Short mmCIF file of C-alpha atoms and ligand atoms in Angstrom, two decimals:
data_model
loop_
_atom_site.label_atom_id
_atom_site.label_comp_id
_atom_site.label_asym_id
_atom_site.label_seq_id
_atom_site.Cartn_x
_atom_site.Cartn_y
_atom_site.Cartn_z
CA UNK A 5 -22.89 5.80 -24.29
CA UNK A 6 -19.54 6.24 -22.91
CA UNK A 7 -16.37 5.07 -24.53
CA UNK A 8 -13.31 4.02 -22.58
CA UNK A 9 -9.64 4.43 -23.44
CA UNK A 10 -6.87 2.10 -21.54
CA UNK A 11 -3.39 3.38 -20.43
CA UNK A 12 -1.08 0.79 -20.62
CA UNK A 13 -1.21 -2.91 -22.00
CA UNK A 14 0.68 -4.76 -18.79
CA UNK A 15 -0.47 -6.89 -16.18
CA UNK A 16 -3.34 -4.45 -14.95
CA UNK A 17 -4.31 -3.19 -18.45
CA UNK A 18 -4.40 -6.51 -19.87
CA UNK A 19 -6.84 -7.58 -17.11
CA UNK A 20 -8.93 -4.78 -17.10
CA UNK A 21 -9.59 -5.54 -20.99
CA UNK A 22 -10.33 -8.74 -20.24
CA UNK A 23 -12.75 -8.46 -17.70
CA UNK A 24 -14.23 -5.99 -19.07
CA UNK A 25 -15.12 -7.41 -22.39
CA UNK A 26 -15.98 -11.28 -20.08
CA UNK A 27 -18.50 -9.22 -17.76
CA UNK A 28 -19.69 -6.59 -20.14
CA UNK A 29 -23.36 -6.99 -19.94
CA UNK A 30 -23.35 -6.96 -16.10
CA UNK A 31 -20.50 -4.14 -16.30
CA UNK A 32 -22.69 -1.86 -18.87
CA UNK A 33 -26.07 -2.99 -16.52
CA UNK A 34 -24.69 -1.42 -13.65
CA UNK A 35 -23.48 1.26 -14.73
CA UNK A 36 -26.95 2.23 -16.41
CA UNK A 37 -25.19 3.78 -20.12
CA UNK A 38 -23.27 1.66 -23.11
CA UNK A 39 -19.70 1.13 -22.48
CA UNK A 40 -17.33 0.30 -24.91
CA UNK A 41 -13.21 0.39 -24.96
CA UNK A 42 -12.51 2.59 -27.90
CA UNK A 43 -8.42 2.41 -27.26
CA UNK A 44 -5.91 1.01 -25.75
CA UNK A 45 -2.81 3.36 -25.59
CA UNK A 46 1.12 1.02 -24.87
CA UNK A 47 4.28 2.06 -26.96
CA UNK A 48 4.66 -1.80 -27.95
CA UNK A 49 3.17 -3.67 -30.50
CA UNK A 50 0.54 -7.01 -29.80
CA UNK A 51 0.26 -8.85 -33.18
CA UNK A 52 -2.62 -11.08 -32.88
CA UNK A 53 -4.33 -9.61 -29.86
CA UNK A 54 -7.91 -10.06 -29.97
CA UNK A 55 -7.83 -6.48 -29.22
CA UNK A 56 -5.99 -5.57 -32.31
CA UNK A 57 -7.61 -2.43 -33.75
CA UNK A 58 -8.11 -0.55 -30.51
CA UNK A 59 -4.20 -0.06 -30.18
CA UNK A 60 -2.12 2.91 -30.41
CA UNK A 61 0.86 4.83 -29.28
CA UNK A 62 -0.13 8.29 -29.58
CA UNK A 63 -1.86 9.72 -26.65
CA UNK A 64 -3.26 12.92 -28.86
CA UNK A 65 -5.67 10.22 -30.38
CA UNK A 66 -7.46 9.42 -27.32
CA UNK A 67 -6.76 13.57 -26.12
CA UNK A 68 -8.67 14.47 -28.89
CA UNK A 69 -11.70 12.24 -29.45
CA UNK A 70 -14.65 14.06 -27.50
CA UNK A 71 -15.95 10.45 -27.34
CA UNK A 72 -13.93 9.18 -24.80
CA UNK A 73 -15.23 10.28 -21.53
CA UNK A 74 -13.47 7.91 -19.56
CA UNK A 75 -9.62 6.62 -19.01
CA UNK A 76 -7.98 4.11 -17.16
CA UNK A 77 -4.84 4.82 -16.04
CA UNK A 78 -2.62 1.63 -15.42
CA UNK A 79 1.03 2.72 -16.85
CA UNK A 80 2.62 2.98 -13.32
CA UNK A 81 5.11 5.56 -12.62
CA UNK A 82 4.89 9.24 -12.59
CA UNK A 83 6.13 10.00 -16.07
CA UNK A 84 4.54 10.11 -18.65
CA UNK A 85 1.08 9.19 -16.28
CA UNK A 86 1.00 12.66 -14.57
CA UNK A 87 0.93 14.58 -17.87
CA UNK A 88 -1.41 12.20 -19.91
CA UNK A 89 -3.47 11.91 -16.52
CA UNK A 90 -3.63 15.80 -15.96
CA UNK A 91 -4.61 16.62 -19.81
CA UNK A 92 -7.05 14.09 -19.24
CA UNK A 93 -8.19 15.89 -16.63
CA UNK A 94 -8.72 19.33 -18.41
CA UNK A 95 -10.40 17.98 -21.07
CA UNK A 96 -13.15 17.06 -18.50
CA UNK A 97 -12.25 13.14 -19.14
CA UNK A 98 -12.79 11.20 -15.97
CA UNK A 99 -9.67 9.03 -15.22
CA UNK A 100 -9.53 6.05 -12.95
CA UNK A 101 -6.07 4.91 -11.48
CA UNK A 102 -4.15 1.63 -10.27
CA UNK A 103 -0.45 4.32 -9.84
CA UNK A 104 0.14 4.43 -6.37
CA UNK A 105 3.40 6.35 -7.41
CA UNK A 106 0.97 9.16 -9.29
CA UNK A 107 -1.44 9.28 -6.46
CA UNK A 108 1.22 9.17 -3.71
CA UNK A 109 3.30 11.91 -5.36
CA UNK A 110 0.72 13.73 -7.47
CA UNK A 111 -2.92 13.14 -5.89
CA UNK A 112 -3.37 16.85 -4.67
CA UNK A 113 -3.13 18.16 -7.95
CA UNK A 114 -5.33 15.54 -9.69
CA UNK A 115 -8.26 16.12 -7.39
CA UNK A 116 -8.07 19.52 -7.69
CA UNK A 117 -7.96 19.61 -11.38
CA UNK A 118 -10.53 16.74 -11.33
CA UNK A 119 -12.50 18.95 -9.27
CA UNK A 120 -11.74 22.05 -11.97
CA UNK A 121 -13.06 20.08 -14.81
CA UNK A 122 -15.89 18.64 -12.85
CA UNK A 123 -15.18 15.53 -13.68
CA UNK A 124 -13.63 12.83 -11.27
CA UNK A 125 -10.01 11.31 -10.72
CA UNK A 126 -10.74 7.45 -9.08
CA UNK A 127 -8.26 5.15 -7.81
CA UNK A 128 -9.43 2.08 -5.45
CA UNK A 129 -7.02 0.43 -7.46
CA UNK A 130 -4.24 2.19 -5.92
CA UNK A 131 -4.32 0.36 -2.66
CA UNK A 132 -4.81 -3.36 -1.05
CA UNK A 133 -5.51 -4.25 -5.15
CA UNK A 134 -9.31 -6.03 -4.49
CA UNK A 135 -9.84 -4.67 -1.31
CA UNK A 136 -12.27 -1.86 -1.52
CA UNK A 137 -10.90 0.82 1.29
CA UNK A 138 -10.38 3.98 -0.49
CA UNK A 139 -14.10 4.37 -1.03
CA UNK A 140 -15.22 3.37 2.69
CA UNK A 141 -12.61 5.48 4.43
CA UNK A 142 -14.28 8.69 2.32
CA UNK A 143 -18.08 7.44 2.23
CA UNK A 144 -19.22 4.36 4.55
CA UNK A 145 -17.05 5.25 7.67
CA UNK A 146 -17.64 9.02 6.84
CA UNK A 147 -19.48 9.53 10.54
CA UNK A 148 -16.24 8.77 12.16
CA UNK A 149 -13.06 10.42 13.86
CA UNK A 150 -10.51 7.38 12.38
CA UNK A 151 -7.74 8.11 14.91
CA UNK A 152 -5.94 5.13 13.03
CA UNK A 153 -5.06 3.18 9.76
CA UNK A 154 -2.82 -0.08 9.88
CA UNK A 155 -2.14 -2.48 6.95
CA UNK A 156 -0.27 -4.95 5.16
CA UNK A 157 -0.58 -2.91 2.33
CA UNK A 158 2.16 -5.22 -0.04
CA UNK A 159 0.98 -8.55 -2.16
CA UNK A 160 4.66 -9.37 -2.80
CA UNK A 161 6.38 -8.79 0.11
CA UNK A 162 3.63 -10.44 2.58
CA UNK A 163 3.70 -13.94 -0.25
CA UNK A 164 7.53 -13.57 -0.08
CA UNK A 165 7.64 -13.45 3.92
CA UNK A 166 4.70 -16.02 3.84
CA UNK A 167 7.43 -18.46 1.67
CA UNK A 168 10.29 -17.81 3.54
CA UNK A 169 8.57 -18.62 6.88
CA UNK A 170 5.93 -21.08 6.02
CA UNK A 171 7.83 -23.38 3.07
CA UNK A 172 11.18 -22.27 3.79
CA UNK A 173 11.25 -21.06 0.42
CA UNK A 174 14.91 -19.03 -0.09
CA UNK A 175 13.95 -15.23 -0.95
CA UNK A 176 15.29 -15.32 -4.55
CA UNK A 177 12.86 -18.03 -5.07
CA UNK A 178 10.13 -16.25 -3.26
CA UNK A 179 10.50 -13.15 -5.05
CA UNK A 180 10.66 -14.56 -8.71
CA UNK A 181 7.53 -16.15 -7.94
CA UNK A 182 6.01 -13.13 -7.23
CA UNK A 183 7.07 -11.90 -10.26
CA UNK A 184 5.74 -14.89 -12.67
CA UNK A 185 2.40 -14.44 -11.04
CA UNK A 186 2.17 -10.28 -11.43
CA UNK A 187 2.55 -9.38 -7.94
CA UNK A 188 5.64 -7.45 -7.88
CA UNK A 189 6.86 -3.83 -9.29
CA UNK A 190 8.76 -3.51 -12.45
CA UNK A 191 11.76 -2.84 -10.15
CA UNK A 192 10.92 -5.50 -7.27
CA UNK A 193 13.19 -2.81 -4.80
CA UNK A 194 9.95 -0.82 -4.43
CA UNK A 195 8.37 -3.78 -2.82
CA UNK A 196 11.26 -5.15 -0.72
CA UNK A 197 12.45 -2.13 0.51
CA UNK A 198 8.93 -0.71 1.50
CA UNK A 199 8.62 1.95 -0.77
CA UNK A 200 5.29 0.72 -2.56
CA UNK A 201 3.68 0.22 1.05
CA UNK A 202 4.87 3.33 1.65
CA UNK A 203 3.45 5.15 -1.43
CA UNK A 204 -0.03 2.78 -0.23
CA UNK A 205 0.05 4.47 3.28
CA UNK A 206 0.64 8.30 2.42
CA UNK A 207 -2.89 7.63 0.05
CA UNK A 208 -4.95 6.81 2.78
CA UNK A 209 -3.32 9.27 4.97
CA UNK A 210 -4.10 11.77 3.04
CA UNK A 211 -7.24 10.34 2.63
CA UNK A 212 -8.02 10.16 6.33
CA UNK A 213 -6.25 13.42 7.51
CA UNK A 214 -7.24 15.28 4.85
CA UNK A 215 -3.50 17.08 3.82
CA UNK A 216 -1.08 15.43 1.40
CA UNK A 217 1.53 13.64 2.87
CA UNK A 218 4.59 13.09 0.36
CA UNK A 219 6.29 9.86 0.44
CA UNK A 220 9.42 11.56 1.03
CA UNK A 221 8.42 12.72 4.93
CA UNK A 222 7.63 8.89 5.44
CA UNK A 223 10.29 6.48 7.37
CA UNK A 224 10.01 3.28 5.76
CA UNK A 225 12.04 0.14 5.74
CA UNK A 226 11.27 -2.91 3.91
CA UNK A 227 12.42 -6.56 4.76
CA UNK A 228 15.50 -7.64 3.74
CA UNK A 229 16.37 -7.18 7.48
CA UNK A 230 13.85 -10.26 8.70
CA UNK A 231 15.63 -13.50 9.48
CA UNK A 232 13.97 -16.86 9.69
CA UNK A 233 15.33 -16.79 13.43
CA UNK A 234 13.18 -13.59 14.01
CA UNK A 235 9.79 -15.26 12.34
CA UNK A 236 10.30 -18.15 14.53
CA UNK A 237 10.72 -16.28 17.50
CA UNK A 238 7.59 -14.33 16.63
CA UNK A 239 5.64 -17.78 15.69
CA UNK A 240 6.39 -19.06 19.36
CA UNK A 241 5.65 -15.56 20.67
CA UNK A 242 2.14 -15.90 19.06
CA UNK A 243 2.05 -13.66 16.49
CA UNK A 244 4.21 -13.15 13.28
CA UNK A 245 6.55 -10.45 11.64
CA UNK A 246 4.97 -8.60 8.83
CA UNK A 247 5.32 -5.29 6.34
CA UNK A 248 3.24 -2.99 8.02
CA UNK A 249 2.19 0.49 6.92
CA UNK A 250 0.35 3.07 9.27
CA UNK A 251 -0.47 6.24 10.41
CA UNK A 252 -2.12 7.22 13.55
CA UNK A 253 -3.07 10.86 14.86
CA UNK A 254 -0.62 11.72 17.91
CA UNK A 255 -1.24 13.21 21.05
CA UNK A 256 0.20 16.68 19.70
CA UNK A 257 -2.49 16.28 17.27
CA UNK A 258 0.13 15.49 14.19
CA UNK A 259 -0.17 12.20 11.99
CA UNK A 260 2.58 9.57 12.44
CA UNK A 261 2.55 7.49 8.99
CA UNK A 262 5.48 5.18 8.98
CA UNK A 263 6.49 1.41 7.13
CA UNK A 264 8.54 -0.80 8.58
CA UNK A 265 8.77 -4.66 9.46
CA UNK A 266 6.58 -5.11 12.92
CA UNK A 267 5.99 -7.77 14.97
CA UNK A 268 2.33 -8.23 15.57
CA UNK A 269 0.86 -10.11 18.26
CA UNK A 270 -1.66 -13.20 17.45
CA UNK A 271 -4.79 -11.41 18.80
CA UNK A 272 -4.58 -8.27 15.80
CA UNK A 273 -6.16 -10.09 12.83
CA UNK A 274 -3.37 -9.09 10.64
CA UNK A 275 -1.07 -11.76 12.29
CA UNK A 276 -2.43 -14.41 9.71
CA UNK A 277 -2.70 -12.39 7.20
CA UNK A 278 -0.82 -14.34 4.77
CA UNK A 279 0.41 -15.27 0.97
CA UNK A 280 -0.87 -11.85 -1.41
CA UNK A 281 -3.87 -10.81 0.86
CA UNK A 282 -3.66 -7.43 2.07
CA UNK A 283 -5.41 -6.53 5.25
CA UNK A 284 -6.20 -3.00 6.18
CA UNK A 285 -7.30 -2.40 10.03
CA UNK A 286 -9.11 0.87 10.33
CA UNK A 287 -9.75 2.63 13.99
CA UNK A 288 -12.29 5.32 14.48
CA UNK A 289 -14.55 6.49 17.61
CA UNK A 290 -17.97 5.23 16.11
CA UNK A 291 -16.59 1.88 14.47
CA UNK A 292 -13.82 0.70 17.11
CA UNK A 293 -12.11 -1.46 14.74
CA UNK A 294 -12.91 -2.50 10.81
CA UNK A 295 -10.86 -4.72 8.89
CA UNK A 296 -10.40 -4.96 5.40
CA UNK A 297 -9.31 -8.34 3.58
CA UNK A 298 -8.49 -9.86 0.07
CA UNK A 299 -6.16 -10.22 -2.28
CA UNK A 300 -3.74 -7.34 -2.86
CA UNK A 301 -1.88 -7.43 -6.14
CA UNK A 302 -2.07 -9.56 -9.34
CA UNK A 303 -3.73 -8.96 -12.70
CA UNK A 304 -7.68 -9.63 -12.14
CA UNK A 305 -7.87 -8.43 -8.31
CA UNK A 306 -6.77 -5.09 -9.23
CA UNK A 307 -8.65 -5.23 -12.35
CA UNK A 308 -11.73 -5.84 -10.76
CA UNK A 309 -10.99 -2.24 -8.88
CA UNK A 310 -10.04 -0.71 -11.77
CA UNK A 311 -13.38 -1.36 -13.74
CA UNK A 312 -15.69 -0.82 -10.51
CA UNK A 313 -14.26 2.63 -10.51
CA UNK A 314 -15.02 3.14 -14.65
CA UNK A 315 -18.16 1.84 -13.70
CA UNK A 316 -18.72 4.46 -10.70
CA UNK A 317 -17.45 7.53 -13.35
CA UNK A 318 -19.90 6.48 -16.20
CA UNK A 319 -22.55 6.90 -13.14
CA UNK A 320 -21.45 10.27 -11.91
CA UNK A 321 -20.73 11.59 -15.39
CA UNK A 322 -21.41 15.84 -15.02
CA UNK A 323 -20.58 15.69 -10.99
CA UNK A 324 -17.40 15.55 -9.07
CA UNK A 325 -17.72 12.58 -6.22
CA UNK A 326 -13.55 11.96 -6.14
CA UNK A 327 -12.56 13.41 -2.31
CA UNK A 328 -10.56 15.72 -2.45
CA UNK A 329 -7.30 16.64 0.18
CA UNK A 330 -5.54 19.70 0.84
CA UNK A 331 -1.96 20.01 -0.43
CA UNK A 332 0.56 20.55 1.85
CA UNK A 333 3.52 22.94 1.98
CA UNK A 334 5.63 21.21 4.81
CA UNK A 335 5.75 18.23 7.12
CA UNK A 336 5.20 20.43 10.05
CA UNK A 337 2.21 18.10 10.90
CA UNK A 338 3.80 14.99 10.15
CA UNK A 339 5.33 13.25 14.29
CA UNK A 340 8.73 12.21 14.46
CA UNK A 341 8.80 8.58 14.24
CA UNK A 342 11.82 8.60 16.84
CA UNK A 343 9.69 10.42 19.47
CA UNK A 344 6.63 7.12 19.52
CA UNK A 345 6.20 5.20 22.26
CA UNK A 346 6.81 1.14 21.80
CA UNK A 347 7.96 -1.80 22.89
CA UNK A 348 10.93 -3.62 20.32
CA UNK A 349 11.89 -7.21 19.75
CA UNK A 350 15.65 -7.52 20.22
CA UNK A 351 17.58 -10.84 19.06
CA UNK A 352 21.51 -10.40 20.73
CA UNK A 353 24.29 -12.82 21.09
CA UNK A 354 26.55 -12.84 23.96
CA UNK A 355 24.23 -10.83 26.40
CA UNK A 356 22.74 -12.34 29.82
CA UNK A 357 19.45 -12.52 31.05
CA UNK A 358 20.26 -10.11 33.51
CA UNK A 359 21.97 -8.04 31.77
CA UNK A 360 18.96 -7.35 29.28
CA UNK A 361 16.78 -6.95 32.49
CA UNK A 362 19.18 -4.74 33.73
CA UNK A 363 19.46 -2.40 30.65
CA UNK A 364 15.46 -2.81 29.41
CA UNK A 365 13.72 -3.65 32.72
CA UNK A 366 10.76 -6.07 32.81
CA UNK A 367 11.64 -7.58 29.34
CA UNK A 368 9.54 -10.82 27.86
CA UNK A 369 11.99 -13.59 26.85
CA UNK A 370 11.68 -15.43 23.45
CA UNK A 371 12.33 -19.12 22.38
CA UNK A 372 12.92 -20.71 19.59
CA UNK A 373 14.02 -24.21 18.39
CA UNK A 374 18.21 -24.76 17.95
CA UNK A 375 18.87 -21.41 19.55
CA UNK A 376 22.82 -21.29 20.41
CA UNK A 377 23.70 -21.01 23.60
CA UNK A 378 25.17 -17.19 23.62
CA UNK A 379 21.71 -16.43 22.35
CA UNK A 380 19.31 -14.63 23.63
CA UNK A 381 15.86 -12.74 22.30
CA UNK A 382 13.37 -10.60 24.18
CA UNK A 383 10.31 -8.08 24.11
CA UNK A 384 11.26 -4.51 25.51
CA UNK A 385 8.75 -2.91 28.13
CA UNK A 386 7.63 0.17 25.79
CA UNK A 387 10.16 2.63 25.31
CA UNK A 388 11.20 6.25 23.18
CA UNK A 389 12.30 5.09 19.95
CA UNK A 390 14.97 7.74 20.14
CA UNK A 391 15.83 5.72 23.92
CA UNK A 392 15.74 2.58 22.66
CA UNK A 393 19.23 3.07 20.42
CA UNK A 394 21.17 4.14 23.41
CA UNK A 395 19.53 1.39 25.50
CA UNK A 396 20.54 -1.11 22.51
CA UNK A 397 24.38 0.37 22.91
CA UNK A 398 24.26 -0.22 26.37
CA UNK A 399 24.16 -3.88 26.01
CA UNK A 400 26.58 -4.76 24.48
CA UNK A 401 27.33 -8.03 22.95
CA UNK A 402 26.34 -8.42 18.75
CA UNK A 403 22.59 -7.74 18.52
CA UNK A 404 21.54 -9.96 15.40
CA UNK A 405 18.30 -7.87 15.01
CA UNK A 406 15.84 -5.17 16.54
CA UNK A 407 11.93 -5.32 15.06
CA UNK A 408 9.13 -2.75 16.13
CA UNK A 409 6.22 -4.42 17.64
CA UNK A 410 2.89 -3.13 16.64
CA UNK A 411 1.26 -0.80 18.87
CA UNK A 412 -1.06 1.97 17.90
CA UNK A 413 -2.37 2.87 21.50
CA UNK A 414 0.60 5.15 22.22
N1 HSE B 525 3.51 -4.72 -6.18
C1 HSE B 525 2.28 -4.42 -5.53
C2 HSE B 525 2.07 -5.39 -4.39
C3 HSE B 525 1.17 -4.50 -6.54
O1 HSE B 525 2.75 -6.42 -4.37
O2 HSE B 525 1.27 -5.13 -3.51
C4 HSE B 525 -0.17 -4.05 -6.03
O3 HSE B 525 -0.18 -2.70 -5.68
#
C-alpha cells in the first residue's frame, strides 16, 4: 500500500486526480501494491470538489506522514517546488515531476539527493507532455552513441504557428486559445519567446550527454519574429517554419543545444508536425533515426505521464532507477552557436538576384503568392553563423527576415 500526495491543484494536478481515481483499478493492477491519494497540497480553496477532504495548504502535513511514499510534483516554477521537492527527497519520498523549470534548473541536485535517499526523482512529464522520451533516451536506446536530439518540444507555440499559418488565425487569437485549452505557461512569454523549449532541451541534454546544461548557456529565440510571408515561403519551399529545440555533439566533441525558429525541409518528419503534437527526432549510431510523436501539453496528456511515472515509483519502491547526470561547473563543453555550420533563409526588399548571388553564392530562390516586386527571398549555400551577419550587411537593401534552416549534419 502506497499513498500518494499531489502538489498543486491546476491544470496538471487536476488531471492527474482525475485519471487517477477514473483508471484506478488498472493504475493499482499495474503497479502490483494499493494506491490511494492521501492529499492534495494548493494554497487555494475548492468548495465542492469531489476531492474535498484530501486538501491542504501546509506542506509539513504531507512532510510528516511516513505514509506517503510517493509525491507528484505539478506546482511549476522553482520556488517553493525545489524546497518541498528536495525535503521530499530526504525523507526517502519518491517524487515524480511535470516542472521543466525545476528539472531544467535544479535536476542535478534532485538525482543526486534522489539517489542519497534511495529513492527516485521521475519526470516524463517534463517533456513532449504524452510523449514518452525521457525514459527511452535512458533505457530502450541505452545501446546507442545518440550524436543528436531535435524537437518541437512546445504544445503552444507549434498550435499557435499551426493557426497563424493554416487558418490565418491572428496570434492574439491563437495564443488565448492556447490558453482556454491548458496549453500555455502561466506567463505565455515562456512559450513565445522559447524559453519553455528551451528549459525542454537542456533536460534531454543532460539526459543524453550526461552533464547538466543550465538554461542560461542556451541561445534561444522564440517566434514572435515569424511572418506569414516567411511560412508561405517555406510552404512553397516544401517544408514549414517551426520552434525547434536541439542539441547535437560537435566535431570538437562539445554539445551544441540551441532553440530557435528553423525552417525544416518536407522530407524531416517534423515538417507536419502540427497543432499541440510535439515530435522529438532522436539520432544515434545503432538506431539511425527514431521519432517520437503525440500530444505535448494540455491537462490529461501530461497527466497520463505524470501517473505512469507514480506508477513506475510504487514498482521500484527500496531502489533508485531515476538516471542520474553529472553537474556541471562551467559551459566549457557547451559549442558556440555562432561557430555552426548552416544554410539561412533570408527574406530582403530592394536587393537583386544577382546581387544575393553575388554576396551568398549558389543561393535557392523562394516564391510566394502577391510577393512585391522589390522582393526577394532565398536559401543560403551553408555558411558560419558568425559569417552569415557580415554577409547579411553586405547586401544591403531592408532584409524583412533571416530563419535558420535545420541541419544537424554539420
Ligand atoms: N506550455 C507547455 C507547452 C506545456 O505548450 O508545451 C507543456 O510542457
Amino acid at each position: 500500500m502506497a499513498k500518494i500526495a499531489v502538489l498543486g491543484f491546476g491544470v496538471v494536478g487536476s488531471g492527474t486526480v482525475e485519471l487517477f481515481y477514473k483508471n484506478k483499478n488498472k493504475i493499482v493492477e499495474k503497479a502490483g501494491t494499493d494506491l490511494d491519494i492521501k492529499y492534495i497540497l494548493d494554497i487555494r480553496d475548492f468548495p465542492g470538489s469531489p476531492f474535498e477532504g484530501k486538501f491542504t495548504k501546509d506542506i509539513n502535513d504531507i512532510l510528516n506522514d511516513d505514509e506517503v511514499t510517493l509525491v507528484a510534483e505539478v506546482m511549476g516554477g522553482v520556488n517553493p517546488a525545489f524546497d518541498f521537492v528536495k525535503s521530499c527527497l530526504e525523507r526517502g519520498k519518491s517524487v515524480v515531476s511535470s516542472n521543466k523549470e525545476l528539472v531544467a534548473k535544479k535536476g542535478a541536485e534532485l538525482l543526486k539527493t534522489a539517489k542519497e535517499h534511495n529513492c527516485n526523482f521521475l519526470f516524463e512529464a517534463s517533456t513532449g507532455g504524452a510523449i514518452p522520451i525521457i525514459r527511452p533516451l535512458h533505457q530502450c536506446l541505452a545501446a546507442n552513441d545518440i550524436t543528436a536530439v531535435a524537437g518541437i518540444l512546445n504544445g503552444t507555440t507549434n498550435f499557435i504557428l499551426t493557426k497563424m499559418i493554416n487558418e490565418n488565425m491572428p496570434f492574439a487569437e491563437a495564443l488565448s486559445t492556447a490558453q482556454k485549452l491548458g496549453y500555455a505557461e502561466k506567463d505565455p512569454t515562456a512559450d513565445v519567446e522559447g524559453h519553455d523549449a528551451c528549459r525542454k532541451i537542456c533536460i534531454l541534454s543532460s539526459l543524453v550527454f550526461g552533464k547538466h546544461v543550465y538554461p542560461d548557456w542556451v541561445h534561444c529565440e522564440g517566434i514572435s519574429s515569424i511572418t506569414a510571408e516567411d511560412a508561405q515561403y517555406a510552404e512553397n519551399w516544401g517544408g514549414a517554419v517551426k520552434l525547434i529545440g536541439s542539441v547535437k555533439r560537435t566535431a570538437d566533441g562539445k554539445i551544441l543545444p540551441i532553440v530557435r525558429p528553423a525552417f525544416v525541409c518536407g522530407a524531416n518528419q517534423l515538417s507536419s508536425v502540427n497543432d499541440v503534437f510535439n515530435g522529438i527526432m532522436v539520432y544515434g549510431d545503432a538506431i539511425d533515426q527514431v521519432m517520437f510523436y503525440g500530444r505535448g501539453a494540455g491537462k490529461f496528456p501530461t497527466a497520463s505521464a505524470i501517473v505512469a511515472d507514480l506508477i513506475d515509483a510504487a514498482k521500484m519502491k527500496g531502489t533508485s532507477i531515476s538516471q542520474v547526470w553529472e553537474d556541471s561547473k562551467d559551459n566549457s563543453f557547451i559549442a558556440d552557436y555562432k561557430e555552426d555550420v548552416l544554410p539561412f533563409y533570408v527574406r530582403v526588399q530592394g536587393v537583386s538576384k544577382d546581387k544575393a548571388k553575388e554576396v551568398f553564392g549558389e543561393v535557392e530562390f523562394l516564391t510566394r503568392n502577391n510577393c512585391p516586386a522589390d522582393e526577394i527571398a532565398f536559401i543560403t549555400p551553408e555558411i558560419k553563423e558568425k559569417d552569415f551577419d557580415e554577409k547579411l550587411a553586405q547586401l544591403g537593401g531592408k532584409v524583412l527576415g533571416t530563419i535558420r534552416v535545420l541541419n544537424l549534419e554539420s
